[in-house]
Amino acid sequence: MDLPVVDLVPYLEISARSNPTAEEAARMRSLCAVVSASLRDTGALIVKDPRCTAEDNDRFLDMMERYFERSDEFKRLQERPQLHYQVGATPEGVEVPRSLVDKEMQEKINKIPKEYQPAIPSGPDPKWRYMWRVGPRPSTTRFKELNAEPVIPDGFPEWKETMDFWGSKMISAIEVVAEMAAIGFGLPKDAFTSLMNLGPHLLAPTGSDLKKHGSEGTVFAGFHYDLNFLTIHGRSRFPGLNIWVRNGQKMEVKVPLGCLLIQTGKQLEWLTGGECLAGMHEVVVTNRTLEVIERARQENRSLWRVSSTLFGHIASDAMLKPLGQFTEAPLASNYPPIYTGEYVEQELSLINLKGVQLLSNFGDLIGEPEVIWNLRFQIQWFGLNCPAVQQSFQIVVLSKLDLDGLIYIRGPDFFC
């Protein structure tokens, strides 16, 4: 099974005309139907946008390879845990795959046929990430931490221009896909894009060190969905991305040169009352990855796998709820109205509280749930030593009556 490849040129040309012919209008509706059907049935789509060239993607990847090749100490200068890692650098060993901590998702995995089951990680993802805000932010918002100012590393004078240039092009592609999906679903053309206005869109490339973590089976991003509206990826220089379509089939994604991959996020699932499900995916070192690693070594190219990823969001202060006919969808009641920013914070908090347990001698501190201190700890994570993970954490002591006196760390929220 292959994902459909949709050329956006016909839509861009026809939609720009004030009086398209009946034939042109029919062709546009047909293209939009392909987009909406693919997002509904597979959770993914490949598009070709002439405004987003392979050369633009290469320029971005070149800079990010140079950044990720810098020392960990340098990259940590751009770390902003107090802002939920929603801007700046996220070190490897911080992002926790939901499949590792979510029992409901683990049950879902167990129901997948063996040949399609994802790789199961043994701990946090061994990848770095950099979050860069794209586009304007609201002057006033209830969710300031989700709309923070960007972080610029020293020694990269081209950083802002490169990030803004590629990020704005990717957002433009997402907006066109959002328009086409809305038309395909029988909604007003701006049903989705109007809600995206002033959203906390994030250009969020990952960096995975294939010298350090280049053995077959290494899981760089465990089985998970994205909590945003639509995710867009430029072509990576190393393969390894797998997605799951709605029927449970696993697919290795191969993005053609000059094309972009679109994936559905949880916010689109919400707006469609569950008609579109957030796409599940993982990034794993495969045999094909190893082949490309060997070629890169022979050609003396970078061995950092960089993803050219952007998260398109609904605005934090917009209300997330099923739209139009989706209010009558069979599962619409599972998606009650909620501010998008509140939903995002709930997702991040849920991952954090499920994912991190302090394995230390604090068994005597039992009481009602409350924040006690800010402390600095070197912690154990899922039984693995993670000396790199030293941050200021708020310790939340949970009632022995509720959780047998286990003490959990409530620390920086993780974007998974």
PDB file of C-alpha atoms in Angstrom, residues 53-283:
ATOM      1  CA  THR A  53      11.849  22.790  -2.801  1.00  0.00           C
ATOM      2  CA  ALA A  54      14.364  20.031  -2.133  1.00  0.00           C
ATOM      3  CA  GLU A  55      17.055  22.729  -2.096  1.00  0.00           C
ATOM      4  CA  ASP A  56      15.228  24.584   0.694  1.00  0.00           C
ATOM      5  CA  ASN A  57      15.011  21.378   2.702  1.00  0.00           C
ATOM      6  CA  ASP A  58      18.716  20.627   2.145  1.00  0.00           C
ATOM      7  CA  ARG A  59      19.728  24.095   3.325  1.00  0.00           C
ATOM      8  CA  PHE A  60      17.760  23.545   6.530  1.00  0.00           C
ATOM      9  CA  LEU A  61      19.175  20.035   7.079  1.00  0.00           C
ATOM     10  CA  ASP A  62      22.749  21.253   6.492  1.00  0.00           C
ATOM     11  CA  MET A  63      22.441  23.840   9.269  1.00  0.00           C
ATOM     12  CA  MET A  64      20.742  21.473  11.704  1.00  0.00           C
ATOM     13  CA  GLU A  65      23.417  18.809  11.143  1.00  0.00           C
ATOM     14  CA  ARG A  66      26.068  21.364  12.067  1.00  0.00           C
ATOM     15  CA  TYR A  67      24.085  22.336  15.165  1.00  0.00           C
ATOM     16  CA  PHE A  68      23.508  18.795  16.427  1.00  0.00           C
ATOM     17  CA  GLU A  69      27.177  17.964  15.851  1.00  0.00           C
ATOM     18  CA  ARG A  70      28.121  20.571  18.480  1.00  0.00           C
ATOM     19  CA  SER A  71      28.863  19.369  22.017  1.00  0.00           C
ATOM     20  CA  ASP A  72      26.104  18.418  24.439  1.00  0.00           C
ATOM     21  CA  GLU A  73      27.317  21.200  26.741  1.00  0.00           C
ATOM     22  CA  PHE A  74      26.806  23.762  23.980  1.00  0.00           C
ATOM     23  CA  LYS A  75      23.354  22.473  23.063  1.00  0.00           C
ATOM     24  CA  ARG A  76      22.234  22.502  26.703  1.00  0.00           C
ATOM     25  CA  LEU A  77      22.675  26.278  26.710  1.00  0.00           C
ATOM     26  CA  GLN A  78      19.518  26.411  24.579  1.00  0.00           C
ATOM     27  CA  GLU A  79      17.532  24.152  26.934  1.00  0.00           C
ATOM     28  CA  ARG A  80      14.363  25.666  28.438  1.00  0.00           C
ATOM     29  CA  PRO A  81      12.745  23.041  30.719  1.00  0.00           C
ATOM     30  CA  GLN A  82      10.811  25.724  32.597  1.00  0.00           C
ATOM     31  CA  LEU A  83       8.915  26.357  29.338  1.00  0.00           C
ATOM     32  CA  HIS A  84       7.992  22.692  28.911  1.00  0.00           C
ATOM     33  CA  TYR A  85      10.733  22.360  26.247  1.00  0.00           C
ATOM     34  CA  GLN A  86       8.387  24.158  23.851  1.00  0.00           C
ATOM     35  CA  VAL A  87      11.280  26.372  22.680  1.00  0.00           C
ATOM     36  CA  GLY A  88      14.984  25.636  22.392  1.00  0.00           C
ATOM     37  CA  ALA A  89      16.761  22.307  22.792  1.00  0.00           C
ATOM     38  CA  THR A  90      15.440  19.068  24.273  1.00  0.00           C
ATOM     39  CA  PRO A  91      18.299  16.678  25.139  1.00  0.00           C
ATOM     40  CA  GLU A  92      18.233  12.996  24.339  1.00  0.00           C
ATOM     41  CA  GLY A  93      16.708  10.954  27.140  1.00  0.00           C
ATOM     42  CA  VAL A  94      13.964  13.470  27.922  1.00  0.00           C
ATOM     43  CA  GLU A  95      11.088  12.788  25.537  1.00  0.00           C
ATOM     44  CA  VAL A  96       9.111   9.806  26.784  1.00  0.00           C
ATOM     45  CA  PRO A  97       7.235   7.714  24.184  1.00  0.00           C
ATOM     46  CA  ARG A  98       3.627   7.325  25.178  1.00  0.00           C
ATOM     47  CA  SER A  99       3.727   3.613  24.382  1.00  0.00           C
ATOM     48  CA  LEU A 100       6.109   3.165  27.301  1.00  0.00           C
ATOM     49  CA  VAL A 101       3.840   4.652  29.954  1.00  0.00           C
ATOM     50  CA  ASP A 102       0.255   4.506  28.689  1.00  0.00           C
ATOM     51  CA  LYS A 103      -1.489   1.241  29.579  1.00  0.00           C
ATOM     52  CA  GLU A 104      -4.340   1.948  27.176  1.00  0.00           C
ATOM     53  CA  MET A 105      -1.880   2.337  24.318  1.00  0.00           C
ATOM     54  CA  GLN A 106      -0.031  -0.801  25.378  1.00  0.00           C
ATOM     55  CA  GLU A 107      -3.304  -2.723  25.194  1.00  0.00           C
ATOM     56  CA  LYS A 108      -3.837  -1.269  21.724  1.00  0.00           C
ATOM     57  CA  ILE A 109      -0.370  -2.469  20.671  1.00  0.00           C
ATOM     58  CA  ASN A 110      -1.114  -5.976  21.948  1.00  0.00           C
ATOM     59  CA  LYS A 111      -4.137  -6.148  19.628  1.00  0.00           C
ATOM     60  CA  ILE A 112      -2.032  -5.330  16.551  1.00  0.00           C
ATOM     61  CA  PRO A 113      -0.988  -8.431  14.539  1.00  0.00           C
ATOM     62  CA  LYS A 114       2.561  -9.474  15.433  1.00  0.00           C
ATOM     63  CA  GLU A 115       3.954  -8.606  12.004  1.00  0.00           C
ATOM     64  CA  TYR A 116       2.713  -5.009  12.363  1.00  0.00           C
ATOM     65  CA  GLN A 117       3.550  -4.359  16.015  1.00  0.00           C
ATOM     66  CA  PRO A 118       5.899  -1.470  16.782  1.00  0.00           C
ATOM     67  CA  ALA A 119       9.320  -1.765  18.342  1.00  0.00           C
ATOM     68  CA  ILE A 120       9.083  -1.403  22.117  1.00  0.00           C
ATOM     69  CA  PRO A 121      11.583   1.084  23.586  1.00  0.00           C
ATOM     70  CA  SER A 122      13.310   0.374  26.890  1.00  0.00           C
ATOM     71  CA  GLY A 123      13.444   3.992  28.028  1.00  0.00           C
ATOM     72  CA  PRO A 124      13.177   7.622  26.909  1.00  0.00           C
ATOM     73  CA  ASP A 125      13.917   8.476  23.275  1.00  0.00           C
ATOM     74  CA  PRO A 126      17.685   8.762  22.533  1.00  0.00           C
ATOM     75  CA  LYS A 127      17.233  11.794  20.298  1.00  0.00           C
ATOM     76  CA  TRP A 128      17.660  15.542  20.577  1.00  0.00           C
ATOM     77  CA  ARG A 129      15.043  18.003  19.404  1.00  0.00           C
ATOM     78  CA  TYR A 130      14.992  21.739  18.744  1.00  0.00           C
ATOM     79  CA  MET A 131      11.765  23.726  19.039  1.00  0.00           C
ATOM     80  CA  TRP A 132      11.479  26.968  17.035  1.00  0.00           C
ATOM     81  CA  ARG A 133       8.300  29.023  16.982  1.00  0.00           C
ATOM     82  CA  VAL A 134       7.032  29.917  13.530  1.00  0.00           C
ATOM     83  CA  GLY A 135       4.706  32.805  12.785  1.00  0.00           C
ATOM     84  CA  PRO A 136       3.159  35.464  15.037  1.00  0.00           C
ATOM     85  CA  ARG A 137       1.905  34.735  18.526  1.00  0.00           C
ATOM     86  CA  PRO A 138      -1.130  36.324  20.231  1.00  0.00           C
ATOM     87  CA  SER A 139      -0.568  39.556  22.150  1.00  0.00           C
ATOM     88  CA  THR A 140      -2.641  38.153  25.011  1.00  0.00           C
ATOM     89  CA  THR A 141      -3.148  34.487  25.849  1.00  0.00           C
ATOM     90  CA  ARG A 142      -4.081  32.225  28.750  1.00  0.00           C
ATOM     91  CA  PHE A 143      -1.181  29.943  27.786  1.00  0.00           C
ATOM     92  CA  LYS A 144       2.010  32.011  27.818  1.00  0.00           C
ATOM     93  CA  GLU A 145       4.363  29.048  28.215  1.00  0.00           C
ATOM     94  CA  LEU A 146       3.005  27.520  24.997  1.00  0.00           C
ATOM     95  CA  ASN A 147       3.655  30.797  23.149  1.00  0.00           C
ATOM     96  CA  ALA A 148       7.161  31.678  24.370  1.00  0.00           C
ATOM     97  CA  GLU A 149       9.818  33.624  22.483  1.00  0.00           C
ATOM     98  CA  PRO A 150      12.316  31.585  20.411  1.00  0.00           C
ATOM     99  CA  VAL A 151      15.867  30.697  21.475  1.00  0.00           C
ATOM    100  CA  ILE A 152      18.798  31.435  19.116  1.00  0.00           C
ATOM    101  CA  PRO A 153      22.116  29.574  19.589  1.00  0.00           C
ATOM    102  CA  ASP A 154      25.375  31.510  19.371  1.00  0.00           C
ATOM    103  CA  GLY A 155      27.594  30.971  16.355  1.00  0.00           C
ATOM    104  CA  PHE A 156      24.792  30.535  13.832  1.00  0.00           C
ATOM    105  CA  PRO A 157      24.218  33.970  12.244  1.00  0.00           C
ATOM    106  CA  GLU A 158      21.943  32.411   9.601  1.00  0.00           C
ATOM    107  CA  TRP A 159      19.793  30.636  12.215  1.00  0.00           C
ATOM    108  CA  LYS A 160      16.738  32.882  12.395  1.00  0.00           C
ATOM    109  CA  GLU A 161      16.498  33.485   8.659  1.00  0.00           C
ATOM    110  CA  THR A 162      16.899  29.784   7.828  1.00  0.00           C
ATOM    111  CA  MET A 163      14.413  28.607  10.452  1.00  0.00           C
ATOM    112  CA  ASP A 164      11.814  31.256   9.586  1.00  0.00           C
ATOM    113  CA  PHE A 165      12.221  30.714   5.848  1.00  0.00           C
ATOM    114  CA  TRP A 166      11.736  26.932   5.938  1.00  0.00           C
ATOM    115  CA  GLY A 167       9.173  27.070   8.727  1.00  0.00           C
ATOM    116  CA  SER A 168       6.970  29.587   6.922  1.00  0.00           C
ATOM    117  CA  LYS A 169       7.057  27.492   3.743  1.00  0.00           C
ATOM    118  CA  MET A 170       5.998  24.382   5.648  1.00  0.00           C
ATOM    119  CA  ILE A 171       3.180  26.285   7.383  1.00  0.00           C
ATOM    120  CA  SER A 172       1.987  27.511   3.975  1.00  0.00           C
ATOM    121  CA  ALA A 173       1.810  23.899   2.776  1.00  0.00           C
ATOM    122  CA  ILE A 174      -0.114  22.819   5.892  1.00  0.00           C
ATOM    123  CA  GLU A 175      -2.589  25.662   5.405  1.00  0.00           C
ATOM    124  CA  VAL A 176      -3.306  24.573   1.841  1.00  0.00           C
ATOM    125  CA  VAL A 177      -3.794  20.963   2.953  1.00  0.00           C
ATOM    126  CA  ALA A 178      -6.078  22.196   5.754  1.00  0.00           C
ATOM    127  CA  GLU A 179      -8.182  24.141   3.234  1.00  0.00           C
ATOM    128  CA  MET A 180      -8.392  21.157   0.913  1.00  0.00           C
ATOM    129  CA  ALA A 181      -9.321  18.834   3.770  1.00  0.00           C
ATOM    130  CA  ALA A 182     -12.065  21.212   4.914  1.00  0.00           C
ATOM    131  CA  ILE A 183     -13.560  21.358   1.411  1.00  0.00           C
ATOM    132  CA  GLY A 184     -13.265  17.578   1.081  1.00  0.00           C
ATOM    133  CA  PHE A 185     -15.123  17.133   4.368  1.00  0.00           C
ATOM    134  CA  GLY A 186     -17.902  19.508   3.263  1.00  0.00           C
ATOM    135  CA  LEU A 187     -16.857  22.260   5.678  1.00  0.00           C
ATOM    136  CA  PRO A 188     -16.203  25.928   4.852  1.00  0.00           C
ATOM    137  CA  LYS A 189     -12.815  26.429   3.216  1.00  0.00           C
ATOM    138  CA  ASP A 190     -11.445  28.279   6.257  1.00  0.00           C
ATOM    139  CA  ALA A 191     -12.950  25.958   8.887  1.00  0.00           C
ATOM    140  CA  PHE A 192      -9.500  24.778   9.987  1.00  0.00           C
ATOM    141  CA  THR A 193      -7.224  27.624   8.886  1.00  0.00           C
ATOM    142  CA  SER A 194      -9.227  30.228  10.824  1.00  0.00           C
ATOM    143  CA  LEU A 195      -8.561  28.214  13.988  1.00  0.00           C
ATOM    144  CA  MET A 196      -4.849  27.929  13.124  1.00  0.00           C
ATOM    145  CA  ASN A 197      -4.419  31.716  13.103  1.00  0.00           C
ATOM    146  CA  LEU A 198      -1.863  32.740  15.775  1.00  0.00           C
ATOM    147  CA  GLY A 199      -1.342  29.094  16.704  1.00  0.00           C
ATOM    148  CA  PRO A 200       1.880  28.018  18.486  1.00  0.00           C
ATOM    149  CA  HIS A 201       3.313  26.376  15.364  1.00  0.00           C
ATOM    150  CA  LEU A 202       6.693  24.789  16.001  1.00  0.00           C
ATOM    151  CA  LEU A 203       9.478  23.866  13.622  1.00  0.00           C
ATOM    152  CA  ALA A 204      10.787  20.899  15.609  1.00  0.00           C
ATOM    153  CA  PRO A 205      13.682  19.030  13.952  1.00  0.00           C
ATOM    154  CA  THR A 206      15.046  16.003  15.764  1.00  0.00           C
ATOM    155  CA  GLY A 207      18.694  15.015  15.792  1.00  0.00           C
ATOM    156  CA  SER A 208      19.698  11.374  16.285  1.00  0.00           C
ATOM    157  CA  ASP A 209      23.386  10.474  16.579  1.00  0.00           C
ATOM    158  CA  LEU A 210      23.864   7.413  14.368  1.00  0.00           C
ATOM    159  CA  LYS A 211      27.492   7.042  15.471  1.00  0.00           C
ATOM    160  CA  LYS A 212      26.294   6.552  19.029  1.00  0.00           C
ATOM    161  CA  HIS A 213      22.892   4.945  18.446  1.00  0.00           C
ATOM    162  CA  GLY A 214      23.261   3.391  14.985  1.00  0.00           C
ATOM    163  CA  SER A 215      22.579  -0.262  15.710  1.00  0.00           C
ATOM    164  CA  GLU A 216      19.623  -1.990  14.047  1.00  0.00           C
ATOM    165  CA  GLY A 217      16.491  -1.885  16.158  1.00  0.00           C
ATOM    166  CA  THR A 218      17.367   1.295  18.066  1.00  0.00           C
ATOM    167  CA  VAL A 219      14.139   3.210  18.696  1.00  0.00           C
ATOM    168  CA  PHE A 220      14.612   6.958  18.248  1.00  0.00           C
ATOM    169  CA  ALA A 221      10.925   7.798  18.621  1.00  0.00           C
ATOM    170  CA  GLY A 222       8.686   5.187  20.208  1.00  0.00           C
ATOM    171  CA  PHE A 223       5.162   4.423  18.966  1.00  0.00           C
ATOM    172  CA  HIS A 224       3.103   7.575  19.530  1.00  0.00           C
ATOM    173  CA  TYR A 225       0.739  10.126  18.029  1.00  0.00           C
ATOM    174  CA  ASP A 226       1.263  13.888  17.742  1.00  0.00           C
ATOM    175  CA  LEU A 227      -0.923  16.103  19.905  1.00  0.00           C
ATOM    176  CA  ASN A 228      -1.073  18.991  17.394  1.00  0.00           C
ATOM    177  CA  PHE A 229      -3.341  19.548  14.357  1.00  0.00           C
ATOM    178  CA  LEU A 230      -1.214  18.455  11.385  1.00  0.00           C
ATOM    179  CA  THR A 231       2.451  17.475  11.273  1.00  0.00           C
ATOM    180  CA  ILE A 232       4.559  18.014   8.168  1.00  0.00           C
ATOM    181  CA  HIS A 233       7.934  16.440   7.403  1.00  0.00           C
ATOM    182  CA  GLY A 234      10.475  17.273   4.749  1.00  0.00           C
ATOM    183  CA  ARG A 235      12.515  14.365   3.395  1.00  0.00           C
ATOM    184  CA  SER A 236      15.098  13.014   5.869  1.00  0.00           C
ATOM    185  CA  ARG A 237      18.525  11.845   4.682  1.00  0.00           C
ATOM    186  CA  PHE A 238      18.147   8.590   6.618  1.00  0.00           C
ATOM    187  CA  PRO A 239      15.103   6.271   6.479  1.00  0.00           C
ATOM    188  CA  GLY A 240      13.405   4.774   9.519  1.00  0.00           C
ATOM    189  CA  LEU A 241       9.929   6.344   9.843  1.00  0.00           C
ATOM    190  CA  ASN A 242       7.078   3.825  10.120  1.00  0.00           C
ATOM    191  CA  ILE A 243       3.394   4.755  10.248  1.00  0.00           C
ATOM    192  CA  TRP A 244       0.223   2.788  10.949  1.00  0.00           C
ATOM    193  CA  VAL A 245      -2.844   3.282   8.758  1.00  0.00           C
ATOM    194  CA  ARG A 246      -6.359   2.996  10.099  1.00  0.00           C
ATOM    195  CA  ASN A 247      -6.687  -0.744   9.392  1.00  0.00           C
ATOM    196  CA  GLY A 248      -3.654  -1.408  11.591  1.00  0.00           C
ATOM    197  CA  GLN A 249      -1.206  -2.055   8.771  1.00  0.00           C
ATOM    198  CA  LYS A 250       2.356  -0.830   9.326  1.00  0.00           C
ATOM    199  CA  MET A 251       4.057   1.097   6.507  1.00  0.00           C
ATOM    200  CA  GLU A 252       7.633   2.245   6.038  1.00  0.00           C
ATOM    201  CA  VAL A 253       7.367   5.769   4.681  1.00  0.00           C
ATOM    202  CA  LYS A 254       9.360   6.687   1.585  1.00  0.00           C
ATOM    203  CA  VAL A 255       9.020  10.377   0.789  1.00  0.00           C
ATOM    204  CA  PRO A 256       9.912  11.146  -2.857  1.00  0.00           C
ATOM    205  CA  LEU A 257      12.493  13.836  -3.528  1.00  0.00           C
ATOM    206  CA  GLY A 258      10.898  17.288  -3.386  1.00  0.00           C
ATOM    207  CA  CYS A 259       7.800  16.058  -1.539  1.00  0.00           C
ATOM    208  CA  LEU A 260       6.456  16.454   1.990  1.00  0.00           C
ATOM    209  CA  LEU A 261       4.735  14.031   4.341  1.00  0.00           C
ATOM    210  CA  ILE A 262       1.593  15.174   6.180  1.00  0.00           C
ATOM    211  CA  GLN A 263       0.286  13.328   9.258  1.00  0.00           C
ATOM    212  CA  THR A 264      -2.909  13.815  11.248  1.00  0.00           C
ATOM    213  CA  GLY A 265      -2.591  14.964  14.852  1.00  0.00           C
ATOM    214  CA  LYS A 266      -4.883  14.688  17.839  1.00  0.00           C
ATOM    215  CA  GLN A 267      -6.352  18.164  17.345  1.00  0.00           C
ATOM    216  CA  LEU A 268      -7.683  17.174  13.905  1.00  0.00           C
ATOM    217  CA  GLU A 269      -9.134  14.052  15.495  1.00  0.00           C
ATOM    218  CA  TRP A 270     -10.937  16.308  17.977  1.00  0.00           C
ATOM    219  CA  LEU A 271     -12.295  18.678  15.328  1.00  0.00           C
ATOM    220  CA  THR A 272     -13.656  15.754  13.287  1.00  0.00           C
ATOM    221  CA  GLY A 273     -15.228  13.975  16.240  1.00  0.00           C
ATOM    222  CA  GLY A 274     -12.983  10.947  15.785  1.00  0.00           C
ATOM    223  CA  GLU A 275     -13.600  10.555  12.038  1.00  0.00           C
ATOM    224  CA  CYS A 276      -9.888  11.274  11.480  1.00  0.00           C
ATOM    225  CA  LEU A 277      -7.694   9.471  13.985  1.00  0.00           C
ATOM    226  CA  ALA A 278      -4.315  10.830  15.046  1.00  0.00           C
ATOM    227  CA  GLY A 279      -1.703   8.914  13.073  1.00  0.00           C
ATOM    228  CA  MET A 280       0.525   6.508  14.997  1.00  0.00           C
ATOM    229  CA  HIS A 281       4.191   6.376  14.068  1.00  0.00           C
ATOM    230  CA  GLU A 282       7.727   5.514  15.209  1.00  0.00           C
ATOM    231  CA  VAL A 283      11.320   6.081  14.080  1.00  0.00           C
TER     232      VAL A 283
END
